[in-house]
């Protein structure tokens, strides 16, 4: 009869207590597994979403980093086509998207509304950012965009236009004069942020260059890298290639561009860390109570085992083994429970409320993160081992004579 | 250093106490439970420790069985001084040289009769197959060959004590200590248990030292040590007892 076998028998003997403690551990484990998976998934989603909107790297004119433009394209990258071709030659680059940021008024003839415009190269833009998926009515820009225009849903309804209708775009050219061009609404997009939907406008670079009378200059190059590429190394390579070709640009990574990403991440880690700590404390306290009860109830048995020649360490091992066995059983039950909850949530197609400022939430799709399950296992086994240690040590240190006299 | 049990020379007594003293402190006062006791136990002796309640029988048995440490005096086991032994060495010595039988039987409730007998052997590292066959042999020796797989709670008091005796003999001990082994049994069963122990004492050359205040039990002993107020009052060989 090893300490383990004896521990196992005692767990079966006290099956109600074992089950109760196992349930506590199972819930603790499931909370770790599900919440861990949820966090990991949220980070992943946040990261992907961030990269989709700002790109992995952005090249902008050095002056644009510290100063804000007074007029559109004041600090643009001139001769952008050559720069773009240069960047695209880098082996780790998958897409280089030229973008021009501009502002102005859109009018349907009777009503003018301010817009925030972006000029894009439609095909690569759609391929890299999945922008086609944002179109709710009509279609995305095709070819080089022609005279097509995409409007945010809010902006379109304010202008009372639908795909097929004409709109006139007005803007200030870099030399300060006012210009206007006509475009045709191709589609409406929902960019998922309400304020931006009321102002968003996208068009092909050709149309926008005519509007701004500035062919060849862009605000920035948005760069996407191939999967698994080393972001820092690519950034250094591209920067030196561009400066070697005479461009005075700065490259910035998506983490620098999206400060909120790190903030949101910290917030999540803080919230879930706190909840996790509370959970661990609850499990430790209840386990310590359960193990102390077991030691007290079996005091005379401990005295007997010691009298028969069991070393103190043998007694310690027996109670530790009981605690760890409960942890393992609880984790198995918790894993089954977590898988069940996951299956139910996914089958249900339950939608999360929209994030602050967002227009709609995403449906919950809980992914299976083995790392979260492993973390749950480690946390619960460690918790039970710690909670069992002190009662077990007390049992090991009992005076044999007193333990035998215990009634 | 634990010596192998075979290293005892013929001259060394199995167990020798010299001037053993144990005093309990109770609140402000102190209770001298065992005072200046000197005693020698030899191979295959069958000794009763008698005396009125509170005379120190249990305390003395606990000291001799290495379950408790004396405040004064010396104890040698196989000629080896016990006071210098660590807790682990004492545990190993109890496992290898001593057996224990308790008034309340103290079987491990989650183990079957056979597993209870096998437990001390498992501690000693005896392989499972040998453990099993020796457990069976011992249970047969105490008349329980039919009950080997039964849990203690389904056994009668007498049967439980038989399992306890078989367990005490598991590692071929030199001495079995028994504190009031028959106090929880009816008198007929008590006599059977006593006869069983005496038979095993003879057939297996194991010394038995049991505390009791039951005169019928004392009558079956071959040597009777009487305690009074923690001191040995008399120590006589009762050669006239029936066998
Ligand atoms: N843990 C203890 N703390 C204080 N005093 C104790 C303790 N154990 C025993 N004593 C005292 O020591 C003395 C001897 O007790 P012991 O139990 O050895 O006697 P005994 O001969 O076994 O008695 P009984 O026949 O009732 O079992 C008694 O006066 C008792 O009150
Ligand atoms: Mg007593």
XYZ file of C-alpha atoms and ligand atoms in Angstrom:
682
model
C 0.000 0.000 0.000
C 1.779 3.082 -1.193
C 0.876 6.548 0.057
C -0.869 7.068 -3.262
C -2.979 3.929 -3.067
C -3.986 4.730 0.492
C -4.824 8.305 -0.496
C -6.973 7.014 -3.318
C -8.873 4.646 -1.026
C -9.545 7.449 1.408
C -10.856 9.683 -1.365
C -13.275 6.977 -2.410
C -14.289 6.405 1.180
C -15.068 10.120 1.591
C -16.649 10.299 -1.822
C -19.100 13.066 -0.981
C -16.414 15.330 0.330
C -14.161 14.398 -2.580
C -16.950 15.180 -5.044
C -17.700 18.513 -3.412
C -14.061 19.580 -3.453
C -13.718 18.214 -6.972
C -16.602 20.422 -8.098
C -14.919 23.506 -6.625
C -11.721 22.627 -8.477
C -13.671 21.825 -11.651
C -15.301 25.254 -11.636
C -11.962 26.888 -10.965
C -10.401 24.989 -13.827
C -13.272 25.696 -16.222
C -13.100 29.389 -15.355
C -9.395 29.388 -16.181
C -9.856 27.419 -19.382
C -12.795 29.466 -20.687
C -11.657 32.897 -19.543
C -8.116 32.152 -20.686
C -9.419 31.122 -24.091
C -11.633 34.178 -24.245
C -8.756 36.537 -23.419
C -6.405 34.883 -25.857
C -9.045 35.087 -28.529
C -9.802 38.717 -27.747
C -6.117 39.629 -27.978
C -5.860 37.767 -31.227
C -8.939 39.523 -32.610
C -7.771 42.876 -31.371
C -4.378 42.349 -32.943
C -5.791 41.245 -36.266
C -8.329 44.040 -36.315
C -5.654 46.573 -35.487
C -3.330 45.304 -38.176
C -6.167 45.224 -40.677
C -6.887 48.894 -40.095
C -3.393 50.365 -39.655
C -1.265 47.755 -41.400
C 1.731 46.086 -39.890
C 4.108 48.884 -40.797
C 3.527 52.402 -42.050
C 5.979 54.581 -43.914
C 5.359 58.316 -43.605
C 7.377 61.397 -44.304
C 9.728 62.209 -41.447
C 8.107 65.615 -40.917
C 4.616 64.159 -40.595
C 5.567 62.325 -37.382
C 6.126 65.385 -35.243
C 4.181 68.127 -37.029
C 0.577 68.196 -38.126
C -0.286 69.176 -41.658
C -1.902 72.525 -42.337
C -2.945 71.516 -45.826
C -3.553 68.125 -47.357
C -0.427 66.280 -48.541
C 1.820 69.020 -47.151
C 4.130 66.258 -45.827
C 3.236 63.540 -48.320
C 5.574 61.059 -49.964
C 6.181 62.337 -53.477
C 7.006 59.945 -56.314
C 5.099 57.310 -54.379
C 4.931 54.754 -57.180
C 8.697 54.281 -57.145
C 8.752 54.014 -53.346
C 5.943 51.503 -53.489
C 7.754 49.338 -56.028
C 10.895 49.510 -53.915
C 9.088 48.318 -50.791
C 7.206 45.618 -52.692
C 10.554 44.110 -53.706
C 11.301 43.199 -50.085
C 10.910 39.412 -49.814
C 8.820 39.551 -46.639
C 6.333 42.145 -47.855
C 2.970 40.874 -49.069
C 1.160 44.164 -49.814
C 2.069 47.829 -50.044
C -0.988 50.084 -49.975
C -0.685 53.742 -50.920
C -3.136 55.910 -49.012
C -4.029 59.571 -49.166
C -5.861 61.098 -46.230
C -7.949 64.122 -47.118
C -10.961 66.074 -45.898
C -13.635 68.095 -47.603
C -17.347 68.387 -48.252
C -19.579 65.942 -50.103
C -22.743 67.259 -51.686
C -25.772 65.796 -53.402
C -26.617 69.149 -54.957
C -28.803 70.377 -52.138
C -26.933 69.396 -49.004
C -23.187 69.390 -48.104
C -21.692 67.186 -45.412
C -18.056 67.103 -44.267
C -16.215 63.859 -44.835
C -12.959 62.122 -43.852
C -11.635 60.677 -47.061
C -9.067 58.050 -47.885
C -7.719 57.306 -51.323
C -6.857 53.677 -51.926
C -5.627 51.287 -54.559
C -8.820 49.176 -54.459
C -7.676 45.668 -55.415
C -4.665 45.286 -53.102
C -6.500 47.279 -50.417
C -9.391 44.830 -50.426
C -7.066 41.829 -50.540
C -4.950 42.994 -47.603
C -7.603 44.458 -45.308
C -10.711 42.474 -46.182
C -12.439 45.803 -46.857
C -14.982 44.091 -49.119
C -16.479 42.531 -46.015
C -17.473 45.966 -44.701
C -19.718 46.716 -47.675
C -23.381 46.498 -46.652
C -25.093 47.753 -49.801
C -23.746 47.814 -53.360
C -20.207 46.703 -54.099
C -16.594 47.576 -53.390
C -14.496 49.691 -55.758
C -13.234 47.756 -58.741
C -10.168 48.122 -60.945
C -8.378 51.390 -60.125
C -11.628 52.734 -58.696
C -12.491 54.959 -61.647
C -14.947 57.596 -60.461
C -16.406 55.222 -57.862
C -16.918 56.310 -54.278
C -17.670 54.348 -51.101
C -19.593 56.088 -48.338
C -20.043 55.292 -44.705
C -23.640 54.248 -44.026
C -24.221 57.334 -41.860
C -22.808 59.713 -44.423
C -24.886 58.124 -47.210
C -28.126 58.428 -45.297
C -27.351 62.060 -44.401
C -26.820 62.751 -48.084
C -29.837 60.640 -49.075
C -27.798 58.747 -51.657
C -27.720 55.090 -52.637
C -25.409 53.091 -54.884
C -25.699 54.451 -58.404
C -26.350 58.037 -57.284
C -23.917 60.839 -58.035
C -22.105 62.878 -55.390
C -19.793 65.833 -55.770
C -16.629 65.879 -53.679
C -15.055 69.190 -52.779
C -11.632 69.639 -51.201
C -8.768 72.068 -50.877
C -5.778 71.316 -53.094
C -2.246 71.435 -51.624
C -1.754 74.918 -53.122
C -4.836 76.178 -51.275
C -7.441 76.471 -53.996
C -10.847 74.771 -53.895
C -11.581 71.984 -56.331
C -14.504 69.629 -57.009
C -14.991 66.343 -58.865
C -18.022 64.169 -59.469
C -18.155 60.587 -58.330
C -20.642 57.729 -58.437
C -21.613 55.900 -55.252
C -20.623 52.237 -55.656
C -21.365 50.961 -52.214
C -22.020 51.729 -48.579
C -19.704 50.504 -45.876
C -20.038 49.993 -42.170
C -16.626 50.632 -40.589
C -18.002 49.596 -37.187
C -17.411 52.886 -35.445
C -20.475 55.088 -35.426
C -18.737 58.468 -35.592
C -16.603 57.299 -38.472
C -19.597 55.864 -40.371
C -21.078 59.357 -40.415
C -17.958 60.755 -42.112
C -16.248 57.920 -43.974
C -15.494 58.187 -47.675
C -13.144 56.121 -49.832
C -12.231 56.476 -53.471
C -9.634 55.329 -55.969
C -6.324 57.168 -56.087
C -7.053 58.427 -59.611
C -10.204 60.297 -58.651
C -8.605 61.739 -55.531
C -5.484 62.872 -57.416
C -7.748 64.750 -59.803
C -9.575 66.296 -56.856
C -6.366 67.299 -55.072
C -4.451 67.980 -58.271
C -1.449 66.184 -56.869
C -0.618 63.152 -58.865
C 2.096 60.874 -57.553
C 2.015 62.001 -53.907
C 0.503 59.910 -51.059
C 0.105 60.471 -47.324
C 1.643 57.140 -46.440
C 2.456 53.641 -47.510
C 0.729 50.961 -45.456
C 2.763 47.762 -45.491
C 1.599 44.201 -44.827
C 4.107 41.437 -44.193
C 3.905 37.763 -44.978
C 2.854 35.455 -42.155
C 5.706 34.715 -39.784
C 7.838 37.617 -40.978
C 10.149 39.339 -38.491
C 8.542 42.736 -38.136
C 11.568 44.551 -36.737
C 14.006 43.188 -39.266
C 11.649 43.983 -42.151
C 11.130 47.480 -40.800
C 14.885 48.114 -40.697
C 15.417 46.695 -44.175
C 12.628 48.735 -45.733
C 13.688 51.936 -43.982
C 17.233 51.633 -45.252
C 16.061 50.766 -48.785
C 13.852 53.862 -48.863
C 16.420 56.211 -47.402
C 18.995 54.765 -49.806
C 16.683 55.785 -52.637
C 16.442 59.305 -51.301
C 13.155 59.118 -49.404
C 13.079 60.870 -46.056
C 10.629 58.554 -44.322
C 10.050 56.947 -40.959
C 8.664 53.438 -40.415
C 6.386 52.676 -37.517
C 4.967 49.329 -36.344
C 1.313 48.674 -35.539
C 1.945 48.640 -31.785
C 3.235 52.204 -31.955
C 0.349 53.243 -34.176
C -2.341 51.652 -32.005
C -1.530 52.696 -28.457
C -4.911 51.467 -27.267
C -3.927 47.880 -28.081
C -1.473 47.707 -25.167
C -3.880 49.598 -22.913
C -6.747 47.238 -23.639
C -4.441 44.302 -23.144
C -3.325 45.591 -19.744
C -6.927 46.192 -18.752
C -7.891 42.628 -19.661
C -4.908 41.154 -17.874
C -5.764 43.248 -14.817
C -9.429 42.270 -14.723
C -8.887 38.590 -15.360
C -5.836 38.465 -13.115
C -7.923 39.808 -10.256
C -10.780 37.389 -10.885
C -8.259 34.543 -11.163
C -6.660 35.511 -7.851
C -10.074 35.560 -6.140
C -10.773 32.127 -7.586
C -7.485 30.710 -6.372
C -8.085 32.108 -2.882
C -11.552 30.519 -2.763
C -10.172 27.155 -3.842
C -7.266 27.389 -1.373
C -9.550 28.245 1.537
C -12.095 25.528 0.874
C -9.387 22.960 0.208
C -7.552 23.894 3.408
C -10.793 23.410 5.364
C -11.505 20.071 3.716
C -7.973 18.776 4.254
C -7.901 19.962 7.866
C -11.153 18.090 8.465
C -9.670 14.969 6.918
C -6.588 15.192 9.150
C -8.637 15.758 12.286
C -10.996 12.887 11.530
C -8.141 10.524 10.875
C -5.909 11.551 13.775
C -5.978 8.110 15.395
C -5.337 6.466 12.044
C -2.317 8.739 11.587
C -1.064 7.638 15.025
C -1.522 4.007 13.993
C 0.316 4.452 10.689
C 3.180 6.156 12.502
C 3.321 3.433 15.169
C 3.533 0.771 12.459
C 6.632 2.487 11.123
C 5.392 5.069 8.614
C 7.826 7.959 8.515
C 6.500 11.507 8.954
C 7.236 12.113 5.281
C 4.982 9.155 4.401
C 2.067 10.777 6.215
C 2.821 14.091 4.521
C 2.899 12.382 1.139
C -0.403 10.640 1.744
C -2.316 13.862 2.412
C -0.530 15.770 -0.353
C -1.418 12.946 -2.718
C -5.063 13.283 -1.694
C -5.032 17.003 -2.441
C -3.318 16.574 -5.791
C -5.585 13.671 -6.748
C -8.625 15.857 -6.063
C -7.034 18.557 -8.225
C -6.491 16.125 -11.100
C -9.998 14.705 -10.861
C -11.433 18.210 -10.676
C -9.440 19.288 -13.713
C -10.713 16.357 -15.772
C -14.290 17.210 -14.775
C -13.589 20.908 -15.364
C -12.179 20.221 -18.824
C -15.284 18.265 -19.799
C -17.441 21.056 -18.406
C -15.480 23.745 -20.252
C -15.767 21.810 -23.518
C -19.500 21.452 -22.990
C -19.942 25.163 -22.257
C -17.866 25.984 -25.307
C -19.951 23.715 -27.531
C -23.181 25.229 -26.188
C -22.012 28.825 -26.640
C -20.820 28.151 -30.157
C -23.989 26.261 -31.116
C -26.151 29.009 -29.690
C -24.584 31.727 -31.869
C -24.919 34.185 -29.040
C -23.766 37.733 -29.932
C -21.646 39.923 -27.690
C -22.825 43.508 -27.074
C -20.940 46.030 -29.244
C -17.749 47.470 -27.789
C -17.902 51.157 -26.716
C -18.369 53.332 -29.812
C -18.897 50.270 -31.998
C -21.918 49.656 -34.139
C -22.356 45.919 -33.603
C -20.909 43.107 -31.554
C -19.351 39.937 -32.849
C -20.926 36.544 -32.330
C -19.163 34.575 -29.604
C -16.988 31.932 -31.045
C -15.018 30.370 -28.228
C -11.893 28.790 -29.547
C -10.053 25.951 -27.878
C -6.818 27.269 -26.392
C -4.802 24.299 -25.102
C -2.549 26.772 -23.306
C -5.500 28.035 -21.240
C -6.320 24.440 -20.265
C -2.712 23.826 -19.333
C -2.702 27.022 -17.268
C -5.872 25.874 -15.484
C -4.296 22.522 -14.692
C -1.119 24.080 -13.339
C -3.070 26.643 -11.306
C -5.412 24.076 -9.757
C -2.741 21.470 -8.973
C -0.518 24.144 -7.421
C -3.465 25.542 -5.480
C -4.455 22.159 -4.077
C -0.859 21.257 -3.264
C -0.426 24.508 -1.337
C -3.782 24.120 0.403
C -3.011 20.519 1.395
C 0.558 21.162 2.456
C -0.106 22.780 5.812
C -2.728 20.293 7.047
C -0.503 17.479 5.744
C 2.504 18.848 7.578
C 0.461 19.120 10.757
C -0.524 15.470 10.322
C 3.099 14.455 9.801
C 4.206 16.280 12.950
C 1.514 14.925 15.288
C 2.803 13.266 18.431
C 2.186 9.541 17.996
C 1.035 9.056 21.583
C -1.400 11.951 21.422
C -2.708 10.877 18.032
C -3.315 7.330 19.301
C -5.152 8.684 22.352
C -7.369 10.900 20.165
C -11.019 9.947 20.346
C 23.448 4.254 12.092
C 20.726 1.628 11.845
C 22.329 -1.762 12.177
C 20.886 -4.752 10.385
C 18.668 -6.621 12.800
C 20.851 -9.697 12.627
C 23.772 -7.855 14.183
C 22.539 -8.272 17.735
C 25.011 -10.385 19.658
C 23.867 -13.072 22.011
C 24.864 -10.978 24.973
C 22.629 -8.018 24.060
C 19.102 -8.109 25.468
C 16.290 -7.483 23.025
C 15.059 -4.529 24.998
C 16.613 -2.973 28.047
C 15.346 0.018 30.014
C 17.461 1.624 32.723
C 16.033 4.248 35.031
C 13.309 5.300 32.563
C 11.370 8.351 33.661
C 8.490 10.161 32.008
C 6.795 13.160 33.578
C 3.768 14.882 32.076
C 3.292 18.554 32.718
C -0.300 19.433 33.368
C -0.929 23.138 33.670
C 1.341 24.332 36.478
C 1.846 20.904 38.053
C 3.600 17.820 36.770
C 2.541 14.162 36.820
C 5.319 11.605 37.118
C 3.769 8.780 35.067
C 6.829 6.510 34.941
C 9.585 6.777 37.555
C 12.967 5.149 37.409
C 11.860 1.966 35.687
C 14.475 -0.626 34.800
C 13.340 -3.637 32.827
C 14.734 -6.210 30.437
C 12.768 -8.138 27.813
C 14.271 -11.240 26.244
C 13.430 -13.204 23.144
C 10.056 -14.994 23.128
C 9.028 -13.808 26.580
C 5.318 -13.519 27.344
C 5.021 -10.674 29.807
C 2.003 -9.011 31.421
C 2.311 -5.455 32.682
C -0.286 -5.013 35.386
C -1.307 -2.304 37.770
C -4.224 -0.118 38.719
C -5.538 2.548 36.435
C -3.112 5.442 36.199
C -0.150 3.387 37.337
C 1.745 4.162 34.133
C 1.288 1.006 32.042
C 0.421 2.801 28.839
C 3.122 5.376 29.362
C 5.763 2.673 29.885
C 4.620 0.685 26.839
C 4.809 3.830 24.708
C 8.351 4.480 25.906
C 9.495 0.917 25.296
C 7.789 0.826 21.886
C 9.606 4.003 20.763
C 6.316 5.855 20.414
C 7.341 8.379 23.061
C 10.639 9.681 24.404
C 11.618 9.461 28.080
C 12.679 12.465 30.158
C 15.378 10.410 31.793
C 17.048 7.010 31.708
C 18.179 4.943 28.774
C 16.601 2.438 26.471
C 18.523 0.033 24.284
C 17.036 -2.026 21.485
C 19.203 -4.931 20.285
C 21.947 -3.381 22.390
C 21.647 -0.062 20.599
C 20.952 3.161 22.497
C 17.622 4.586 21.257
C 17.894 8.163 22.461
C 20.215 9.195 19.677
C 17.952 7.929 16.906
C 16.219 10.314 14.542
C 12.473 10.238 14.007
C 12.954 8.299 10.766
C 15.313 5.792 12.361
C 12.807 5.209 15.148
C 10.060 4.679 12.559
C 12.212 2.169 10.684
C 13.082 0.367 13.922
C 9.393 0.072 14.872
C 8.624 -1.188 11.387
C 11.357 -3.850 11.408
C 11.565 -4.973 15.049
C 8.252 -4.141 16.743
C 4.606 -5.007 16.353
C 1.697 -3.168 17.929
C -1.724 -4.330 19.028
C -4.157 -1.757 20.349
C -7.151 -1.837 22.645
C -9.320 -0.322 19.896
C -7.856 -2.584 17.164
C -6.863 0.415 14.976
C -7.122 -1.298 11.629
C -6.977 0.971 8.578
C -10.657 1.213 7.614
C -10.086 1.564 3.868
C -7.947 -1.568 3.625
C -9.088 -5.199 3.577
C -7.841 -7.634 6.221
C -5.149 -8.839 3.870
C -4.095 -5.286 2.962
C -3.962 -4.308 6.618
C -1.560 -7.173 7.279
C 0.380 -6.225 4.159
C 0.796 -2.566 5.108
C 3.915 -2.900 7.333
C 5.463 -5.139 4.669
C 4.752 -2.500 2.013
C 6.540 0.020 4.233
C 9.495 -2.345 4.368
C 9.520 -2.677 0.592
C 8.359 -6.295 0.368
C 7.216 -7.040 -3.204
C 3.404 -7.326 -3.639
C 3.364 -11.058 -4.358
C 5.420 -11.944 -1.290
C 3.292 -9.547 0.726
C 0.128 -11.240 -0.372
C 1.287 -14.779 0.319
C 2.683 -13.870 3.733
C -0.512 -11.971 4.624
C -2.526 -15.059 3.714
C -0.246 -17.252 5.798
C -0.535 -14.938 8.821
C -4.302 -14.605 8.520
C -4.521 -18.378 8.383
C -2.337 -18.558 11.504
C -4.842 -16.359 13.370
C -7.768 -18.391 11.994
C -9.092 -15.869 9.481
C -8.353 -17.538 6.156
C -12.007 -17.001 5.229
C -11.953 -13.243 5.783
C -8.896 -12.063 3.893
C -10.715 -9.679 1.546
C -13.157 -8.297 4.113
C -13.006 -4.686 5.314
C -12.557 -4.183 9.093
C -16.023 -2.705 9.613
C -17.578 -6.052 8.650
C -15.522 -7.995 11.198
C -16.336 -8.695 14.848
C -14.141 -7.306 17.625
C -12.353 -10.605 18.099
C -11.784 -10.952 14.361
C -10.441 -7.416 14.154
C -7.996 -8.108 16.957
C -6.860 -11.242 15.143
C -6.174 -9.185 12.025
C -4.279 -6.697 14.214
C -2.180 -9.530 15.653
C -1.436 -10.844 12.167
C -0.448 -7.298 11.151
C 1.805 -6.965 14.216
C 3.674 -10.084 13.085
C 3.999 -9.015 9.441
C 7.684 -8.050 9.439
C 8.756 -10.865 11.816
C 9.197 -8.534 14.791
C 11.194 -9.267 17.926
C 8.587 -7.785 20.273
C 4.856 -7.156 20.046
C 3.478 -4.446 22.337
C -0.171 -4.706 23.237
C -1.926 -2.119 25.387
C -5.081 -3.668 26.870
C -5.575 -5.912 23.834
C -8.634 -7.590 25.332
C -10.342 -4.679 27.076
C -12.877 -4.269 24.269
C -13.644 -7.978 23.986
C -15.962 -10.296 25.886
C -14.202 -12.657 28.275
C -14.432 -15.745 26.100
C -12.980 -13.917 23.108
C -10.373 -12.329 25.358
C -9.176 -15.755 26.460
C -9.038 -16.964 22.862
C -6.971 -13.938 21.865
C -4.595 -14.493 24.786
C -4.163 -18.146 23.857
C -3.553 -17.171 20.254
C -0.861 -14.695 21.280
C 0.810 -17.212 23.531
C 0.778 -19.801 20.803
C 2.363 -17.364 18.373
C 4.902 -16.360 21.023
C 6.033 -19.964 21.194
C 5.760 -20.935 17.545
C 7.378 -17.780 16.145
C 9.745 -16.914 18.981
C 8.252 -13.420 19.338
C 8.192 -11.635 22.676
C 4.835 -10.218 23.779
C 4.511 -7.409 26.289
C 0.949 -6.544 27.167
C -0.582 -4.117 29.599
C -3.745 -5.236 31.357
C -5.657 -5.081 34.573
C -7.742 -8.134 33.832
C -6.699 -10.881 36.308
C -7.677 -13.650 33.902
C -5.299 -12.211 31.342
C -2.567 -11.849 33.920
C -3.026 -15.505 34.789
C -1.998 -16.528 31.309
C 1.283 -14.628 31.381
C 4.606 -16.328 32.071
C 6.040 -13.251 33.694
C 4.130 -10.506 35.447
C 5.480 -7.018 36.017
C 3.395 -4.972 38.429
C 3.410 -1.211 38.323
C 2.290 1.135 41.029
C 2.469 4.912 40.794
C 4.888 4.632 37.927
C 7.305 2.291 39.688
C 7.853 -1.432 39.324
C 6.469 -3.045 42.437
C 7.215 -6.641 41.521
C 8.538 -8.633 38.582
C 7.843 -12.350 38.928
C 8.011 -15.439 36.753
C 4.718 -17.261 37.162
C 6.020 -20.734 36.465
C 2.952 -22.290 38.002
C 0.512 -21.047 35.363
C -1.194 -23.589 33.172
C -0.018 -23.910 29.650
N -1.038 13.027 28.002
C -1.013 13.078 29.360
N -0.938 14.269 29.946
C -0.913 14.357 31.292
N -0.950 13.299 32.087
C -1.039 12.086 31.553
C -1.083 11.924 30.148
N -1.178 10.600 29.880
C -1.183 9.979 31.085
N -1.102 10.869 32.082
C -1.055 10.555 33.502
O 0.032 9.675 33.706
C -0.311 8.678 34.613
C -0.128 7.333 33.985
O -1.041 7.190 32.946
P -1.144 5.878 32.057
O -2.100 6.139 30.992
O 0.223 5.473 31.676
O -1.738 4.842 33.081
P -2.320 3.381 32.815
O -1.682 2.518 33.777
O -2.172 3.054 31.399
O -3.838 3.597 33.155
P -5.106 2.827 32.585
O -5.126 1.490 33.207
O -6.232 3.667 33.013
O -4.939 2.786 31.102
C -1.752 8.956 35.027
O -1.736 9.665 36.252
C -2.284 9.814 33.964
O -3.245 10.695 34.463
Mg -3.484 2.614 29.806
